[in-house]
C-alpha angles and dihedrals in degrees: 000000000000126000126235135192115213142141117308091251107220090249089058090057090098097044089050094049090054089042079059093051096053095042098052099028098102098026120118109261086046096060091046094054095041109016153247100296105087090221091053086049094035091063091040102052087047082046092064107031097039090074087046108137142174126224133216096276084045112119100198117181129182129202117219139171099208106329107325113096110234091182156004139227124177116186128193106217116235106296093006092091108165093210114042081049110045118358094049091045087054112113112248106273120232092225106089098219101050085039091064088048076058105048081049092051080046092052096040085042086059094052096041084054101082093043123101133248092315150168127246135218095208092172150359139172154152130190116287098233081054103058104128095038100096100248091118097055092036080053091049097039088048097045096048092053087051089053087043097116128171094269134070122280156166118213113221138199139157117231137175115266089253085059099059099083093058091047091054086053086051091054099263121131121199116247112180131344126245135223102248109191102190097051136342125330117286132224124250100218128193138184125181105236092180 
C-alpha cells in the first residue's frame, strides 16, 4: 500500500488524538508528569492529548496508508504561532501535571519571542511500531511547504535531545536549548521555509 500525506479530515481528529497518545505515552517528559506505572501514565497521557484541537490557522496533515492514519503533523502558519498566541498567554492550571505542560509552553514562549514573524511545529507524530519508514520526514517535509507564505520565514519546533539529529537531516539547525521540566532540555529547532 502506498502512503499518502493529506489534510486531517474532521472525522480522523480522534484517531489522531489517540495516535498522540501512543507516540508520546513513555517518553520522558511524559514519565516525569504521570509516573512511572504505565496505567497511571497511560490515563494521563490520554487525559492531555485526547482534548487536543486545531483552530482555524491550524494546518493539520495525516499520513495514511489507505485509510488508516499512521501519523500526525499540526503547523502553526508565519505569525500564527499557536503558541506564542494562545497556549503562553494561558493562566497557570491548578492540576500539576498540566501545570508543568504549562511551565514548558511558558519556557518555549520566552525563545520564540525574539524571532521574527514565524511558523510552528505544534506536533508531530507517527506510531510508534512505524518509526524508520519515512513517514516522519514525508510528514515534516509536507507540513513545511503548506506554512510556506509570500513572505519570509523560519519554521520552529521543539524537539528532545535524541531527536536532533533527525531534524538536522530534515534541514533544521538548532538555535538555542529550552528548559524542559519534566525531562532534559529540549532543542529549538528552525528551518527557513522562504
Amino acid at each position: 500500500m502506498q502512503l499518502s500525506v493529506r489534510p486531517l479530515a474532521a472525522e480522523q481528529w480522534p484517531a489522531a488524538r489517540a495516535l498522540l497518545h501512543r507516540a508520546f505515552v513513555n517518553e520522558p517528559f511524559t514519565v516525569e508528569m504521570y509516573g512511572q506505572l504505565l496505567l497511571d501514565r497511560w490515563g494521563g497521557s490520554w487525559d492531555l492529548y485526547s482534548s487536543v484541537r486545531g483552530e482555524e490557522s491550524t494546518v493539520a496533515l495525516g499520513a495514511n496508508v489507505g485509510e488508516v492514519l499512521v501519523g500526525v503533523v499540526m503547523g502553526s502558519t508565519p505569525g500564527n504561532c499557536r503558541l506564542c498566541r494562545v497556549l503562553a498567554p494561558e493562566p497557570r492550571p491548578e492540576d500539576h501535571p498540566l501545570a508543568i505542560d504549562w511551565q514548558f509552553h511558558q519556557n518555549v514562549a520566552q525563545v520564540h519571542a525574539p524571532l521574527d514573524s514565524h511558523a510552528w511545529v505544534e506536533k508531530a507524530a507517527v506510531e510508534p511500531a512505524l518509526h524508520g519508514f519515512g513517514i516522519g520526514r514525508r510528514l515534516l517535509e509536507s507540513v513545511a511547504a503548506a506554512l510556506v507564505t509570500e513572505e519570509s520565514a523560519v519554521l520552529v519546533l521543539e524537539c528532545a535531545p535524541d531527536r536532533v539529529s533527525f531534524y538536522t537531516g530534515l534541514g533544521y539547525e538548532m538555535i538555542s536549548s529550552i528548559a524542559d521540566p519534566a525531562g532534559p532540555d529540549a532543542s529549538l529547532m528552525q528551518h527557513r521555509i522562504r
